[in-house]
Amino acid sequence: MSTNIGFIGGGNMATSLIGGLCRSDQDAPLVQAEQIWVFDKSADKTQTLKSNYGINVAASNDEMVICCDILVLAVKPQILETVLTPLVDSFAEKQPLLVSVVAGIKSVTMERWLGRELPIIRVMPNTPALVAVGASGLYANARVSEEQKRLTVGLLDATGLSAWVDNEADIDSVTALSGSGPAYFMLFIQSLIDAGVQAGIEPETAKTLAVQTAVGAAELIRQSDNSIATLIDNVTSAGGTTEQALISFREAGLPGIVADAFTAAKTRSEEMATELDT
């Protein structure tokens, strides 16, 4: 049975997901371009997506509900209620799987707006999905089937990788870990670049070396069977340069700084969920 996937919203995240699904290097693509639909109030966005990927442009969100088996919600949190509430009648006729990449909106809130229980998967993606190396956390409510989970993993894995969490509240922790996480690493890399420049290295050279070092460290962790602690030890010689840098990090309280930042992001995610649910 063919599966049609519709996207409400044509912004960056929808673009990255559609681009991932339509990549030409896939041996067994999840869907073909003709099975993908999109609707956005911006005709420029939808026409660009149609031109780039050969997908369908729907005339309305109601049309997408009727023709699609999976409906990806990719709009700003502040407007999701105004997007969903006019679709009550369409959802009375058909109940596609809702895959929400909208931050902060709980599944029960979406069900309340649509006036019925529905299969809903919440996704917390991150911006590296735009270059096909994203990390997405997923939560499924009890009405989601195993086949729907499989299809959603295929959708998200087209832009990187994905991992399930058991409780919806864990999405707030995923937000603090991988959702906001790219900015943490970018800030560290920028700080390392700045330190190199202050020491006399040319800015572009400092950027090239710092970025490649970050990529290499991440790839080494990913491919190695050793623990991160062991990999750190492998770089560190007694009385050497790395040891002195690590001592400086620890004396400055780096682990506590990172833990505090994680908690601040998680707390804000929880607050936003409460604010948007009122």
GROMACS .gro file of C-alpha atoms in nm:
model
  278
    1MET     CA    1   0.000   0.000   0.000
    2SER     CA    2   0.139   0.342  -0.095
    3THR     CA    3   0.184   0.597   0.180
    4ASN     CA    4   0.122   0.966   0.119
    5ILE     CA    5   0.303   1.214   0.341
    6GLY     CA    6   0.182   1.571   0.380
    7PHE     CA    7   0.366   1.868   0.527
    8ILE     CA    8   0.181   2.156   0.689
    9GLY     CA    9   0.441   2.431   0.670
   10GLY     CA   10   0.715   2.476   0.414
   11GLY     CA   11   0.995   2.617   0.630
   12ASN     CA   12   1.346   2.492   0.700
   13MET     CA   13   1.254   2.173   0.884
   14ALA     CA   14   0.995   2.069   0.626
   15THR     CA   15   1.246   2.145   0.353
   16SER     CA   16   1.515   1.932   0.516
   17LEU     CA   17   1.274   1.638   0.563
   18ILE     CA   18   1.143   1.661   0.207
   19GLY     CA   19   1.497   1.693   0.074
   20GLY     CA   20   1.602   1.388   0.273
   21LEU     CA   21   1.310   1.184   0.144
   22CYS     CA   22   1.385   1.285  -0.214
   23ARG     CA   23   1.763   1.224  -0.208
   24SER     CA   24   1.873   1.053  -0.528
   25ASP     CA   25   2.130   0.828  -0.357
   26GLN     CA   26   1.878   0.613  -0.168
   27ASP     CA   27   1.856   0.245  -0.267
   28ALA     CA   28   1.503   0.205  -0.132
   29PRO     CA   29   1.335   0.543  -0.076
   30LEU     CA   30   1.051   0.551   0.175
   31VAL     CA   31   0.822   0.731  -0.071
   32GLN     CA   32   0.836   0.875  -0.420
   33ALA     CA   33   0.807   1.248  -0.487
   34GLU     CA   34   0.453   1.204  -0.617
   35GLN     CA   35   0.351   1.071  -0.274
   36ILE     CA   36   0.461   1.390  -0.096
   37TRP     CA   37   0.234   1.689  -0.046
   38VAL     CA   38   0.292   2.031   0.108
   39PHE     CA   39   0.080   2.331   0.198
   40ASP     CA   40   0.199   2.668   0.325
   41LYS     CA   41   0.040   3.010   0.314
   42SER     CA   42   0.353   3.125   0.130
   43ALA     CA   43   0.311   3.026  -0.233
   44ASP     CA   44   0.679   3.105  -0.291
   45LYS     CA   45   0.784   2.834  -0.041
   46THR     CA   46   0.558   2.567  -0.186
   47GLN     CA   47   0.647   2.646  -0.546
   48THR     CA   48   1.017   2.631  -0.461
   49LEU     CA   49   0.967   2.288  -0.303
   50LYS     CA   50   0.767   2.170  -0.603
   51SER     CA   51   1.033   2.298  -0.842
   52ASN     CA   52   1.324   2.149  -0.648
   53TYR     CA   53   1.177   1.808  -0.565
   54GLY     CA   54   0.879   1.746  -0.793
   55ILE     CA   55   0.634   1.710  -0.505
   56ASN     CA   56   0.265   1.806  -0.496
   57VAL     CA   57   0.129   2.134  -0.366
   58ALA     CA   58  -0.207   2.100  -0.189
   59ALA     CA   59  -0.478   2.362  -0.222
   60SER     CA   60  -0.544   2.360   0.154
   61ASN     CA   61  -0.466   2.186   0.480
   62ASP     CA   62  -0.805   2.013   0.461
   63GLU     CA   63  -0.701   1.851   0.132
   64MET     CA   64  -0.387   1.720   0.299
   65VAL     CA   65  -0.581   1.558   0.582
   66ILE     CA   66  -0.796   1.371   0.333
   67CYS     CA   67  -0.524   1.259   0.091
   68CYS     CA   68  -0.235   1.182   0.330
   69ASP     CA   69  -0.164   0.893   0.565
   70ILE     CA   70   0.102   1.086   0.760
   71LEU     CA   71   0.067   1.456   0.831
   72VAL     CA   72   0.382   1.637   0.943
   73LEU     CA   73   0.316   1.951   1.144
   74ALA     CA   74   0.604   2.192   1.082
   75VAL     CA   75   0.481   2.536   1.187
   76LYS     CA   76   0.563   2.772   1.471
   77PRO     CA   77   0.418   2.673   1.812
   78GLN     CA   78   0.229   3.000   1.845
   79ILE     CA   79   0.015   2.933   1.536
   80LEU     CA   80  -0.045   2.558   1.564
   81GLU     CA   81  -0.383   2.600   1.733
   82THR     CA   82  -0.505   2.831   1.457
   83VAL     CA   83  -0.384   2.576   1.200
   84LEU     CA   84  -0.549   2.272   1.362
   85THR     CA   85  -0.885   2.399   1.488
   86PRO     CA   86  -1.029   2.467   1.138
   87LEU     CA   87  -0.951   2.103   1.050
   88VAL     CA   88  -1.193   1.945   1.300
   89ASP     CA   89  -1.442   1.837   1.030
   90SER     CA   90  -1.170   1.692   0.807
   91PHE     CA   91  -1.033   1.488   1.098
   92ALA     CA   92  -1.383   1.357   1.163
   93GLU     CA   93  -1.369   1.203   0.814
   94LYS     CA   94  -1.011   1.069   0.830
   95GLN     CA   95  -0.749   1.038   1.105
   96PRO     CA   96  -0.395   1.034   0.960
   97LEU     CA   97  -0.092   0.990   1.182
   98LEU     CA   98   0.020   1.327   1.314
   99VAL     CA   99   0.396   1.377   1.330
  100SER     CA  100   0.463   1.701   1.514
  101VAL     CA  101   0.799   1.874   1.497
  102VAL     CA  102   0.644   2.167   1.682
  103ALA     CA  103   0.821   2.239   2.010
  104GLY     CA  104   0.626   2.258   2.333
  105ILE     CA  105   0.280   2.139   2.223
  106LYS     CA  106   0.172   1.821   2.403
  107SER     CA  107  -0.013   1.544   2.224
  108VAL     CA  108  -0.318   1.579   2.451
  109THR     CA  109  -0.334   1.948   2.363
  110MET     CA  110  -0.345   1.869   1.991
  111GLU     CA  111  -0.616   1.609   2.055
  112ARG     CA  112  -0.819   1.866   2.248
  113TRP     CA  113  -0.795   2.117   1.966
  114LEU     CA  114  -0.910   1.853   1.714
  115GLY     CA  115  -1.179   1.711   1.941
  116ARG     CA  116  -1.071   1.345   1.924
  117GLU     CA  117  -0.805   1.094   2.018
  118LEU     CA  118  -0.545   1.047   1.745
  119PRO     CA  119  -0.217   0.865   1.678
  120ILE     CA  120   0.048   1.129   1.743
  121ILE     CA  121   0.425   1.118   1.734
  122ARG     CA  122   0.616   1.413   1.873
  123VAL     CA  123   0.960   1.478   1.732
  124MET     CA  124   1.238   1.700   1.860
  125PRO     CA  125   1.477   1.742   1.565
  126ASN     CA  126   1.777   1.972   1.541
  127THR     CA  127   1.920   2.203   1.278
  128PRO     CA  128   2.192   1.966   1.144
  129ALA     CA  129   1.897   1.787   0.982
  130LEU     CA  130   1.936   2.058   0.716
  131VAL     CA  131   2.263   1.890   0.610
  132ALA     CA  132   2.141   1.530   0.669
  133VAL     CA  133   2.325   1.477   0.999
  134GLY     CA  134   2.043   1.559   1.239
  135ALA     CA  135   1.954   1.389   1.565
  136SER     CA  136   1.585   1.352   1.649
  137GLY     CA  137   1.414   1.231   1.964
  138LEU     CA  138   1.072   1.070   1.916
  139TYR     CA  139   0.775   0.995   2.144
  140ALA     CA  140   0.464   0.803   2.034
  141ASN     CA  141   0.133   0.799   2.216
  142ALA     CA  142  -0.055   0.473   2.276
  143ARG     CA  143  -0.258   0.500   1.954
  144VAL     CA  144   0.045   0.480   1.724
  145SER     CA  145   0.094   0.142   1.553
  146GLU     CA  146   0.427  -0.032   1.502
  147GLU     CA  147   0.399   0.027   1.127
  148GLN     CA  148   0.345   0.399   1.187
  149LYS     CA  149   0.652   0.404   1.409
  150ARG     CA  150   0.853   0.232   1.136
  151LEU     CA  151   0.743   0.483   0.874
  152THR     CA  152   0.824   0.777   1.102
  153VAL     CA  153   1.172   0.643   1.173
  154GLY     CA  154   1.223   0.618   0.797
  155LEU     CA  155   1.111   0.977   0.759
  156LEU     CA  156   1.345   1.110   1.027
  157ASP     CA  157   1.641   0.889   0.939
  158ALA     CA  158   1.638   1.051   0.594
  159THR     CA  159   1.789   1.356   0.769
  160GLY     CA  160   2.022   1.185   1.018
  161LEU     CA  161   1.928   0.945   1.295
  162SER     CA  162   1.650   0.911   1.552
  163ALA     CA  163   1.592   0.760   1.895
  164TRP     CA  164   1.272   0.686   2.088
  165VAL     CA  165   1.191   0.803   2.440
  166ASP     CA  166   0.933   0.626   2.657
  167ASN     CA  167   0.768   0.929   2.821
  168GLU     CA  168   0.644   1.248   2.660
  169ALA     CA  169   0.807   1.450   2.938
  170ASP     CA  170   1.143   1.318   2.816
  171ILE     CA  171   1.102   1.533   2.505
  172ASP     CA  172   1.197   1.831   2.727
  173SER     CA  173   1.523   1.656   2.812
  174VAL     CA  174   1.582   1.574   2.444
  175THR     CA  175   1.529   1.944   2.370
  176ALA     CA  176   1.802   2.034   2.618
  177LEU     CA  177   2.036   1.760   2.491
  178SER     CA  178   2.017   1.742   2.113
  179GLY     CA  179   1.753   1.999   2.020
  180SER     CA  180   1.948   2.294   2.161
  181GLY     CA  181   2.277   2.103   2.165
  182PRO     CA  182   2.417   2.222   1.829
  183ALA     CA  183   2.439   2.575   1.968
  184TYR     CA  184   2.644   2.452   2.266
  185PHE     CA  185   2.905   2.292   2.043
  186MET     CA  186   2.902   2.590   1.807
  187LEU     CA  187   2.970   2.822   2.100
  188PHE     CA  188   3.261   2.605   2.217
  189ILE     CA  189   3.404   2.591   1.864
  190GLN     CA  190   3.372   2.968   1.826
  191SER     CA  191   3.548   3.018   2.159
  192LEU     CA  192   3.829   2.787   2.047
  193ILE     CA  193   3.860   2.976   1.719
  194ASP     CA  194   3.873   3.309   1.905
  195ALA     CA  195   4.147   3.177   2.134
  196GLY     CA  196   4.348   3.063   1.832
  197VAL     CA  197   4.309   3.399   1.662
  198GLN     CA  198   4.417   3.583   1.977
  199ALA     CA  199   4.727   3.361   1.978
  200GLY     CA  200   4.813   3.477   1.625
  201ILE     CA  201   4.656   3.216   1.396
  202GLU     CA  202   4.477   3.350   1.088
  203PRO     CA  203   4.096   3.345   1.139
  204GLU     CA  204   4.019   3.110   0.846
  205THR     CA  205   4.298   2.875   0.948
  206ALA     CA  206   4.173   2.871   1.307
  207LYS     CA  207   3.818   2.801   1.187
  208THR     CA  208   3.929   2.521   0.954
  209LEU     CA  209   4.133   2.348   1.222
  210ALA     CA  210   3.873   2.391   1.500
  211VAL     CA  211   3.581   2.267   1.289
  212GLN     CA  212   3.773   1.967   1.156
  213THR     CA  213   3.890   1.883   1.508
  214ALA     CA  214   3.528   1.885   1.629
  215VAL     CA  215   3.415   1.668   1.336
  216GLY     CA  216   3.704   1.429   1.393
  217ALA     CA  217   3.644   1.398   1.767
  218ALA     CA  218   3.273   1.325   1.713
  219GLU     CA  219   3.345   1.068   1.442
  220LEU     CA  220   3.609   0.900   1.657
  221ILE     CA  221   3.359   0.867   1.942
  222ARG     CA  222   3.097   0.731   1.702
  223GLN     CA  223   3.323   0.468   1.548
  224SER     CA  224   3.526   0.360   1.850
  225ASP     CA  225   3.438   0.077   2.088
  226ASN     CA  226   3.625   0.260   2.365
  227SER     CA  227   3.457   0.481   2.621
  228ILE     CA  228   3.484   0.858   2.587
  229ALA     CA  229   3.700   0.861   2.901
  230THR     CA  230   3.943   0.619   2.736
  231LEU     CA  231   3.954   0.827   2.418
  232ILE     CA  232   4.034   1.135   2.626
  233ASP     CA  233   4.311   0.944   2.801
  234ASN     CA  234   4.450   0.847   2.461
  235VAL     CA  235   4.499   1.216   2.377
  236THR     CA  236   4.641   1.306   2.718
  237SER     CA  237   5.003   1.261   2.822
  238ALA     CA  238   5.117   1.309   3.181
  239GLY     CA  239   5.256   1.659   3.219
  240GLY     CA  240   5.160   1.744   2.861
  241THR     CA  241   4.956   2.018   2.693
  242THR     CA  242   4.621   1.836   2.687
  243GLU     CA  243   4.648   1.753   3.057
  244GLN     CA  244   4.700   2.120   3.142
  245ALA     CA  245   4.398   2.224   2.932
  246LEU     CA  246   4.178   1.960   3.096
  247ILE     CA  247   4.292   2.068   3.444
  248SER     CA  248   4.198   2.425   3.352
  249PHE     CA  249   3.853   2.313   3.231
  250ARG     CA  250   3.787   2.119   3.551
  251GLU     CA  251   3.909   2.397   3.777
  252ALA     CA  252   3.674   2.634   3.594
  253GLY     CA  253   3.388   2.393   3.667
  254LEU     CA  254   3.311   2.291   3.308
  255PRO     CA  255   3.102   1.981   3.400
  256GLY     CA  256   2.887   2.193   3.632
  257ILE     CA  257   2.853   2.469   3.373
  258VAL     CA  258   2.729   2.217   3.116
  259ALA     CA  259   2.488   2.059   3.367
  260ASP     CA  260   2.349   2.402   3.460
  261ALA     CA  261   2.301   2.493   3.094
  262PHE     CA  262   2.121   2.163   3.029
  263THR     CA  263   1.890   2.224   3.326
  264ALA     CA  264   1.819   2.581   3.213
  265ALA     CA  265   1.720   2.462   2.865
  266LYS     CA  266   1.506   2.176   2.999
  267THR     CA  267   1.329   2.406   3.247
  268ARG     CA  268   1.254   2.657   2.973
  269SER     CA  269   1.115   2.380   2.751
  270GLU     CA  270   0.882   2.275   3.035
  271GLU     CA  271   0.775   2.636   3.090
  272MET     CA  272   0.702   2.684   2.720
  273ALA     CA  273   0.485   2.372   2.717
  274THR     CA  274   0.284   2.510   3.008
  275GLU     CA  275   0.250   2.855   2.848
  276LEU     CA  276   0.137   2.713   2.515
  277ASP     CA  277  -0.114   2.480   2.681
  278THR     CA  278  -0.301   2.766   2.851
   0.00000   0.00000   0.00000
